[in-house]
mmCIF file of C-alpha atoms and ligand atoms in Angstrom:
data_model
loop_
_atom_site.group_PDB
_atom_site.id
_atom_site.type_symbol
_atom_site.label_atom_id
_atom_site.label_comp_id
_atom_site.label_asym_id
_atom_site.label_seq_id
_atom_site.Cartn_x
_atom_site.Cartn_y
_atom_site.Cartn_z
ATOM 1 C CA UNK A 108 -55.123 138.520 66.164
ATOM 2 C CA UNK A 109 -52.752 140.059 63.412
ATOM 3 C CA UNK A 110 -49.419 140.381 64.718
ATOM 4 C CA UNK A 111 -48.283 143.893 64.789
ATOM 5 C CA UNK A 112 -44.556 144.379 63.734
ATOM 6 C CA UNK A 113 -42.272 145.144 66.481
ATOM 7 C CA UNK A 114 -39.770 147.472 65.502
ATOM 8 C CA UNK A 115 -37.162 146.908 68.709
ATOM 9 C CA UNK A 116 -37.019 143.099 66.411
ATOM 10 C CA UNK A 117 -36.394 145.001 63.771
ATOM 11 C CA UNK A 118 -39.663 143.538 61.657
ATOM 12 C CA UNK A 119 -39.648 143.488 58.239
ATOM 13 C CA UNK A 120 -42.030 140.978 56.837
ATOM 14 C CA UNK A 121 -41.753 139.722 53.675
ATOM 15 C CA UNK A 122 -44.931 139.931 51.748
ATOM 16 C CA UNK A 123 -44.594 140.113 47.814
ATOM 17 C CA UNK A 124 -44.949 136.236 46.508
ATOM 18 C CA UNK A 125 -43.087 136.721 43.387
ATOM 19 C CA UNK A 126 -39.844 137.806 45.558
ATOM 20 C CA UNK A 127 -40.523 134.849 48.045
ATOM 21 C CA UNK A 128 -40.039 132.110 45.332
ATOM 22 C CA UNK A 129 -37.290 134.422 44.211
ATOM 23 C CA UNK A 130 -35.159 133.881 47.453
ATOM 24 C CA UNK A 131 -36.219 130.207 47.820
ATOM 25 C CA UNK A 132 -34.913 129.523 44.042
ATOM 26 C CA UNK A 133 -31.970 131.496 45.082
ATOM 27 C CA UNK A 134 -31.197 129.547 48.186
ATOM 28 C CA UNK A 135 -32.422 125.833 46.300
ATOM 29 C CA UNK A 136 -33.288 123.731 49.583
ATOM 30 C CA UNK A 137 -33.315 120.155 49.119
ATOM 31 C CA UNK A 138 -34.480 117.204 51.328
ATOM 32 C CA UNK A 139 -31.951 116.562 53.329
ATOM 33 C CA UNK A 140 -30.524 119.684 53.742
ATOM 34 C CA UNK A 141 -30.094 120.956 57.286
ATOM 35 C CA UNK A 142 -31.410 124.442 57.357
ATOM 36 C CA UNK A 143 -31.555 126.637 60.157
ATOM 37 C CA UNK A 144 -33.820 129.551 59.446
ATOM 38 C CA UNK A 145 -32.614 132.942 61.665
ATOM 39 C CA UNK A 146 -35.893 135.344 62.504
ATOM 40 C CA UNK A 147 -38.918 133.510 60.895
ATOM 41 C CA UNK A 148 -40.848 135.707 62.109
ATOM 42 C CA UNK A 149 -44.574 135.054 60.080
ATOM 43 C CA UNK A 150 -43.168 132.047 58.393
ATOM 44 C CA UNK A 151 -43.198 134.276 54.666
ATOM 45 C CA UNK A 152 -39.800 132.311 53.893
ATOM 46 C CA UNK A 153 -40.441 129.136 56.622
ATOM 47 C CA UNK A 154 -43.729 128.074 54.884
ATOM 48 C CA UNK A 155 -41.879 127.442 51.476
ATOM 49 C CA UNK A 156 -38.968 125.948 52.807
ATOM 50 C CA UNK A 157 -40.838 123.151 55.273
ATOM 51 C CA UNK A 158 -42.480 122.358 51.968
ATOM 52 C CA UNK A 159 -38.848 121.164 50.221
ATOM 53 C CA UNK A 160 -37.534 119.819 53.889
ATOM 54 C CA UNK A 161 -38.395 118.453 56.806
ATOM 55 C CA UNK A 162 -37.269 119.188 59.816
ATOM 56 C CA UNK A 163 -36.498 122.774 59.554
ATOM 57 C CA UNK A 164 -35.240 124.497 62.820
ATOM 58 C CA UNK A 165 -36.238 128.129 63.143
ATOM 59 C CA UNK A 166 -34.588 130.552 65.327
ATOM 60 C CA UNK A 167 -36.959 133.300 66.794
ATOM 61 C CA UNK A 168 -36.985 136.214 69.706
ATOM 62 C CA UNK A 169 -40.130 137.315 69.661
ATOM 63 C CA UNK A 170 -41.967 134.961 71.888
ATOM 64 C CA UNK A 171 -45.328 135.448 70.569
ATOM 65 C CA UNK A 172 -43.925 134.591 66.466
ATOM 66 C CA UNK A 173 -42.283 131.185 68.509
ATOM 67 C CA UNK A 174 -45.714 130.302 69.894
ATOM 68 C CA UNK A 175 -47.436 130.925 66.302
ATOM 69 C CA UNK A 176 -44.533 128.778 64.697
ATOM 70 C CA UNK A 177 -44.574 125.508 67.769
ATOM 71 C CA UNK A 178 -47.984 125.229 66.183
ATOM 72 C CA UNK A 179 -46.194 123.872 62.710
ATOM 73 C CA UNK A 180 -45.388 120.658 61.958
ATOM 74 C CA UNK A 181 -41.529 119.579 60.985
ATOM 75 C CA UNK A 182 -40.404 122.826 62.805
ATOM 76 C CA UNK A 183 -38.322 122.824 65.358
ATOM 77 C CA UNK A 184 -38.411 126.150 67.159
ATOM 78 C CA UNK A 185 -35.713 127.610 69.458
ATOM 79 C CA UNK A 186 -37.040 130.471 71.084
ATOM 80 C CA UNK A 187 -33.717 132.439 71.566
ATOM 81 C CA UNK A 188 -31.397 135.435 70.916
ATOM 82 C CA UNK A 189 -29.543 133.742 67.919
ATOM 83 C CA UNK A 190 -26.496 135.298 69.475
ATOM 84 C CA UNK A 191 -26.883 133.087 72.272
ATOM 85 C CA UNK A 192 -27.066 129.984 70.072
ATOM 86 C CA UNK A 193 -24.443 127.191 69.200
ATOM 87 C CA UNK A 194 -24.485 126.177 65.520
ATOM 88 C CA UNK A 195 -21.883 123.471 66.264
ATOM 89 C CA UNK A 196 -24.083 122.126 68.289
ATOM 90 C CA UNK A 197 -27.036 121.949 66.176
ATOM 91 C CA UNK A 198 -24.466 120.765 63.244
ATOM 92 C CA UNK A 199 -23.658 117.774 65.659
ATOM 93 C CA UNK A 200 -27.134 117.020 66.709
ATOM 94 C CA UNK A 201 -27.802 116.873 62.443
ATOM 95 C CA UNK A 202 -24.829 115.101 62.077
ATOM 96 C CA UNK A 203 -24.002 117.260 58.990
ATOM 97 C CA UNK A 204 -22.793 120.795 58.217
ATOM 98 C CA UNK A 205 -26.052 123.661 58.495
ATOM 99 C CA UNK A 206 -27.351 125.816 55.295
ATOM 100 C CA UNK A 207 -28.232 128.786 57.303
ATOM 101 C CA UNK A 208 -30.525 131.615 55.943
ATOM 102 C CA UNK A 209 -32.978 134.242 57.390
ATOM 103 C CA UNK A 210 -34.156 137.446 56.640
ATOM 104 C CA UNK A 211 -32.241 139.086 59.582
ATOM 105 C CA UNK A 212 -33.145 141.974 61.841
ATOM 106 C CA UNK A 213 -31.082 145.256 60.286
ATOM 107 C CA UNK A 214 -29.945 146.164 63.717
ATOM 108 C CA UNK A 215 -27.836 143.895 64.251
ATOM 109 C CA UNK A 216 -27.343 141.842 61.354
ATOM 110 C CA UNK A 217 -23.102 142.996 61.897
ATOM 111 C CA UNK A 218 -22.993 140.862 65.130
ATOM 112 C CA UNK A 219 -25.437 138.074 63.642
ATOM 113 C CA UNK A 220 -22.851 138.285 60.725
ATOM 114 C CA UNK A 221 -19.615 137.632 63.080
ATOM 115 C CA UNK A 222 -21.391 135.813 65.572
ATOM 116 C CA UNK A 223 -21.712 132.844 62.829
ATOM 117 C CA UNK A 224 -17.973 133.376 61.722
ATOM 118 C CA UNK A 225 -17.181 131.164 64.650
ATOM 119 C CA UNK A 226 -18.851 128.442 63.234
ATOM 120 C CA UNK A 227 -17.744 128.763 59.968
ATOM 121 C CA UNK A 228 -16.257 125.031 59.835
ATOM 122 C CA UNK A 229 -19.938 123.700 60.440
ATOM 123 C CA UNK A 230 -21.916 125.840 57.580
ATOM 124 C CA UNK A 231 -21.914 124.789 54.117
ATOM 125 C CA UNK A 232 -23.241 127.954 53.336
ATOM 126 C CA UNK A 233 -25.521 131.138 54.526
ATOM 127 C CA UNK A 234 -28.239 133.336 52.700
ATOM 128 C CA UNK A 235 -29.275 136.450 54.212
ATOM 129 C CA UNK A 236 -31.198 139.140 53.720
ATOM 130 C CA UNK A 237 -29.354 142.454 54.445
ATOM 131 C CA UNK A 238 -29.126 146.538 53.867
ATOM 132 C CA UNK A 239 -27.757 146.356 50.139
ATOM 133 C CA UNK A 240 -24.995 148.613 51.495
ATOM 134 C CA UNK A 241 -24.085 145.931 53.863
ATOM 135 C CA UNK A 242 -23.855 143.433 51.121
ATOM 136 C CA UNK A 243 -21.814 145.702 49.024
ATOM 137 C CA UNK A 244 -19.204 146.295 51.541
ATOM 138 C CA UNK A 245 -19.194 142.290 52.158
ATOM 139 C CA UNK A 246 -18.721 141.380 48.648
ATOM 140 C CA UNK A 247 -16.205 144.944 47.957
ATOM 141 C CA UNK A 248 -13.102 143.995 45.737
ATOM 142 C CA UNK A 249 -9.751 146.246 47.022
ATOM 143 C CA UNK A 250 -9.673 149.734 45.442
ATOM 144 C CA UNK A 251 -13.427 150.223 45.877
ATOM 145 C CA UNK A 252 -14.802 152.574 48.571
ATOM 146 C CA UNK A 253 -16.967 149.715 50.034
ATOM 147 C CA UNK A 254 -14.038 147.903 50.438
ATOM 148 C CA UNK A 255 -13.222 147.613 54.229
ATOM 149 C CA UNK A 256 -13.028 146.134 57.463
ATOM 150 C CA UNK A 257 -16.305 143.952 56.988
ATOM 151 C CA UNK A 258 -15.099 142.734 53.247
ATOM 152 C CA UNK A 259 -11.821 141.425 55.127
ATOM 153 C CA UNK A 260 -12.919 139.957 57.701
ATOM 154 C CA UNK A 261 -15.789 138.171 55.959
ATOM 155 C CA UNK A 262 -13.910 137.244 52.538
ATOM 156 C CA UNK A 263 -11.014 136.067 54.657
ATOM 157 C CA UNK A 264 -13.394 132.826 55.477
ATOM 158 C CA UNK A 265 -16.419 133.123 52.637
ATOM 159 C CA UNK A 266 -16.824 133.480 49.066
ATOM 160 C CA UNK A 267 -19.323 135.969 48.893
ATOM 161 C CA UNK A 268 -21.816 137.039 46.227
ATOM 162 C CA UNK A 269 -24.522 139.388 46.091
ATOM 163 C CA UNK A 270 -27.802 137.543 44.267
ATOM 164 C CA UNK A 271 -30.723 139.742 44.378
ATOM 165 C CA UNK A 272 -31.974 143.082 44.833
ATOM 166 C CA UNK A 273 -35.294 143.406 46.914
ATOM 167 C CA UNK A 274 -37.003 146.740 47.424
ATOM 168 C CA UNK A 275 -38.611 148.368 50.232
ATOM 169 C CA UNK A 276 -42.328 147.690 48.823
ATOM 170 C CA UNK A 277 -41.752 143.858 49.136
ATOM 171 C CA UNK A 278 -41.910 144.002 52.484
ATOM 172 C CA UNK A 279 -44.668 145.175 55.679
ATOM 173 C CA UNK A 280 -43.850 147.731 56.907
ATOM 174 C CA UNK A 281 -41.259 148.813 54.086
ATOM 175 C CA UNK A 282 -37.784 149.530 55.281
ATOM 176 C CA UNK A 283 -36.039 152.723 54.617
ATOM 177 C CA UNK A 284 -33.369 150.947 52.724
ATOM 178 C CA UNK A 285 -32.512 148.665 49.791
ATOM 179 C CA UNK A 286 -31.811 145.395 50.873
ATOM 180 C CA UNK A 287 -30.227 142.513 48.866
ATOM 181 C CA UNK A 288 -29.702 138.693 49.523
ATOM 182 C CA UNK A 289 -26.373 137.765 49.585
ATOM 183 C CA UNK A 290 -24.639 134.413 49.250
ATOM 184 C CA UNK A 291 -21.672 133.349 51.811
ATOM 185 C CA UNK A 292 -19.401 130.294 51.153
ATOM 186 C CA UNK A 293 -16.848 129.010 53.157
ATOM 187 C CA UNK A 294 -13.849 128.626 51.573
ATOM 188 C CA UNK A 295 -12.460 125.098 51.723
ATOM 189 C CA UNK A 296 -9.206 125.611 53.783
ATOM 190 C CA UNK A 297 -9.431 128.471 55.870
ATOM 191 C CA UNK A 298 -5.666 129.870 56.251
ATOM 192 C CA UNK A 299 -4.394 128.831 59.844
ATOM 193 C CA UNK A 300 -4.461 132.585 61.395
ATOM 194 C CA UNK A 301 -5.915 133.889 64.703
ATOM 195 C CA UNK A 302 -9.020 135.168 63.904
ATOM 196 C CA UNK A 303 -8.534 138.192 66.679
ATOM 197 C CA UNK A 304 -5.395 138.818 65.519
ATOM 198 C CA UNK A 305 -6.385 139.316 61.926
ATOM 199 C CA UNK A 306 -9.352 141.727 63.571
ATOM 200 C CA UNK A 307 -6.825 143.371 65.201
ATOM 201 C CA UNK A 308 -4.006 143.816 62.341
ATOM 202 C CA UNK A 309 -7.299 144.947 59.545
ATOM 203 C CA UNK A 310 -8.842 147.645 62.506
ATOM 204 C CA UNK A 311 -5.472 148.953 62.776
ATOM 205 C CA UNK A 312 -5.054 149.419 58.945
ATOM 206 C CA UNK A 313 -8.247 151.038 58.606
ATOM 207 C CA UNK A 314 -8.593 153.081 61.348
ATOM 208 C CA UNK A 315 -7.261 156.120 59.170
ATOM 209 C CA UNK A 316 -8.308 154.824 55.548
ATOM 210 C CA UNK A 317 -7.274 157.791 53.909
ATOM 211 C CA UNK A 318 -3.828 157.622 55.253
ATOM 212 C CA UNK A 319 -0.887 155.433 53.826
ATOM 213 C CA UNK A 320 -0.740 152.341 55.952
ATOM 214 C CA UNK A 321 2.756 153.364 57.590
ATOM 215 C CA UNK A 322 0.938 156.043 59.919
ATOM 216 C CA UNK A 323 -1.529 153.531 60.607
ATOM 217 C CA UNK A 324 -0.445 149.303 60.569
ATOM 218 C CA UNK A 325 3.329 150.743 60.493
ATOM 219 C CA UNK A 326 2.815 151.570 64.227
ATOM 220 C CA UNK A 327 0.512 148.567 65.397
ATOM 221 C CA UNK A 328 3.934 146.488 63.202
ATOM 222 C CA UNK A 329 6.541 148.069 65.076
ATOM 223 C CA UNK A 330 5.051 147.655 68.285
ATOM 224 C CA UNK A 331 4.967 143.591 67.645
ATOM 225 C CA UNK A 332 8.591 143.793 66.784
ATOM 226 C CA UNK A 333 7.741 143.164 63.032
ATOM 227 C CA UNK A 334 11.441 143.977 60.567
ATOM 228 C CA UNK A 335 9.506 142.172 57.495
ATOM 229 C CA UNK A 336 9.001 144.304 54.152
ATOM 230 C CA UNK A 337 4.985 144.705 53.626
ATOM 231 C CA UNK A 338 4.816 147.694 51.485
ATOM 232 C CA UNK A 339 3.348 150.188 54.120
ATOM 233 C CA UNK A 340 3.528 153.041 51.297
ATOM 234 C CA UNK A 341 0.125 152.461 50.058
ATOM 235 C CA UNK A 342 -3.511 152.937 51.543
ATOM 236 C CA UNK A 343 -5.665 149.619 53.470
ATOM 237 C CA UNK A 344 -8.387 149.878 50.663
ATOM 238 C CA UNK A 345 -5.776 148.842 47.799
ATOM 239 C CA UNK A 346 -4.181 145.891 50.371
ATOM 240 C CA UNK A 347 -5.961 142.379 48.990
ATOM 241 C CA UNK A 348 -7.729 140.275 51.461
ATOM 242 C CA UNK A 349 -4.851 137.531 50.591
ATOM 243 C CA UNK A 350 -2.136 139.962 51.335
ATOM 244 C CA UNK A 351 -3.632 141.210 55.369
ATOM 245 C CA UNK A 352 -3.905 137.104 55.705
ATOM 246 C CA UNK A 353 -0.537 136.524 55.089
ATOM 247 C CA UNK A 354 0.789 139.227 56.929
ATOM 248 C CA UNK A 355 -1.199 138.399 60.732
ATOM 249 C CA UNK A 356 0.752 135.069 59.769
ATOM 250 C CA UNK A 357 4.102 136.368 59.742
ATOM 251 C CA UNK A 358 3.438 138.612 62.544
ATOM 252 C CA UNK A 359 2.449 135.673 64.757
ATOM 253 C CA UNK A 360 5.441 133.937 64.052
HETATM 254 C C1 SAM B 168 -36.772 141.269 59.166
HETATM 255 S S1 SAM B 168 -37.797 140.207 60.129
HETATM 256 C C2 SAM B 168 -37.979 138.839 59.033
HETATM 257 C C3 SAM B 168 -39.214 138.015 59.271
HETATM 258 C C4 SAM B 168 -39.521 136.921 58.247
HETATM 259 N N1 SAM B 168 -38.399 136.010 58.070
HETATM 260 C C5 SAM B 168 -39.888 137.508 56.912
HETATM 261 O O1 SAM B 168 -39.037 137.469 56.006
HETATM 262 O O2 SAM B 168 -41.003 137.994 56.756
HETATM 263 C C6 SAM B 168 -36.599 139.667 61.341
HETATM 264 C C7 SAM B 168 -37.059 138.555 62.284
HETATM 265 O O3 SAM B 168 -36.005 138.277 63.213
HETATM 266 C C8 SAM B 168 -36.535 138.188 64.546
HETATM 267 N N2 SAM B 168 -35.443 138.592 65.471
HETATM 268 C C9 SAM B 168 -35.075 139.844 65.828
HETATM 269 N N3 SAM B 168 -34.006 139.817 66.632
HETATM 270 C C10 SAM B 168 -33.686 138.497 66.791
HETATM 271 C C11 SAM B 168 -32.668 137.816 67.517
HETATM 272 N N4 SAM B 168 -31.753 138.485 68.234
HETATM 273 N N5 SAM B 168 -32.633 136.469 67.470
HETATM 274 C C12 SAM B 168 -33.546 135.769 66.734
HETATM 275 N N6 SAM B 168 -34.530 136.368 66.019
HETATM 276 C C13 SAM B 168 -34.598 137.714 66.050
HETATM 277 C C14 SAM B 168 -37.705 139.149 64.532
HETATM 278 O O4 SAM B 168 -38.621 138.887 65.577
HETATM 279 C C15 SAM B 168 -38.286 138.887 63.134
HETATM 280 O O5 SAM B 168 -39.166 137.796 63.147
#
């Protein structure tokens, strides 16, 4: 029976070819490669990829997709919540670092998105399908009004690149946004700072964007005792991803 999409998954299936080989040129698998595939829902982007690589493991809620896909050879199917999964533990059963793509469920790709920034040491790099207005704020350079809370907190541990635009009609049913693919690399040495700090220090400097920082970070710093001389007389958006890094460092010590 054809599967009818299930919008509390939030089901998008991919359906125009041309885009398909797009995304799998984009993401280049090769054999070898330990892929992990997040919502693979009718296989559109599994099919393609089993073909360069075998064995693929595929991540998938919807029980009734899971059965379809257990049918497959060189899949191997978890039948989970993906926020309930361990990538560092599939990395160590691989015995290599995971390429991890999928064409995620909009509602909530955010959590999928920092969910997977605790394995960042085990990836050697993600491709995802997202709301193009997600990907812009990911991949937002300081000074831009995209620029924000997500760009820090992502850039801090990725290189990140958006590679290609894909439009409602590719998919069935069509979504009511853009989307875009977007590339995430982890940068080589990740600076040693508490990752909940850092959330802490870049909520607190956004949490009044249009303000200068001092009415903002100036009172989260003085509360933690910091004297140092961060220049708390401009606004979070112009503050470089570099420049929040090195200041949850100084606070710490
Ligand atoms: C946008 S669809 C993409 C389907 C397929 N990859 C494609 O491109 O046609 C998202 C997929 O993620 C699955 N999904 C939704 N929430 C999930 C979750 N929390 N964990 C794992 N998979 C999930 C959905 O069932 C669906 O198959």
């Amino acid at each position: 029976m054809a599967h009818i999409a299930r919008k509390r998954f939030g089901q998008h299936f991919l359906t125009d070819a041309a885009m398909i080989d797009a995304i799998i040129d984009a993401i280049a698998p090769a054999a070898g490669d330990a892929m992990v595939e997040i919502g693979p829902g009718l296989g559109a982007m599994t099919l393609p990829l089993l073909a360069r690589l075998q064995p693929l493991t595929v991540i998938e809620l919807d029980r009734d997709l899971a059965a379809k896909l257990r049918k497959r050879e060189g899949l191997q199917v978890i039948e989970s919540d993906v926020l309930k999964v361990n990538f560092a533990a599939l990395a160590a059963e691989r015995a290599q670092r995971l390429r991890v793509v999928g064409n995620l469920p909009y509602n909530i790709s955010t959590p999928i998105l920092f969910h997977l920034l605790g394995f960042v040491e085990h990836v050697v790099d993600q491709h995802f399908m997202l709301q193009k207005e997600v990907v812009e704020r990911m991949a937002a350079s300081p000074g831009s009004k995209d620029y924000g809370r997500l760009s820090v907190m992502l850039q801090w541990r990725y290189q990140i690149e958006s590679v290609l635009d894909v439009p409602p009609e590719c998919f069935d049913p069509p979504p009511r946004v853009d989307s875009a693919i977007v590339r995430m690399i982890p940068h080589a040495l990740p600076p040693a700072v508490d990752a909940a700090l850092l959330g802490e220090l870049v909520a607190s400097a956004f949490s009044q964007r249009r303000k200068l920082l001092r009415h903002s970070l100036g009172v989260w710093l003085s509360q933690r005792g910091y004297q140092g001389s961060f220049d708390l007389q401009r606004r979070a958006e112009e503050v470089p991803v570099g420049e929040f890094v090195a200041l949850a460092l100084e606070v710490r010590t």
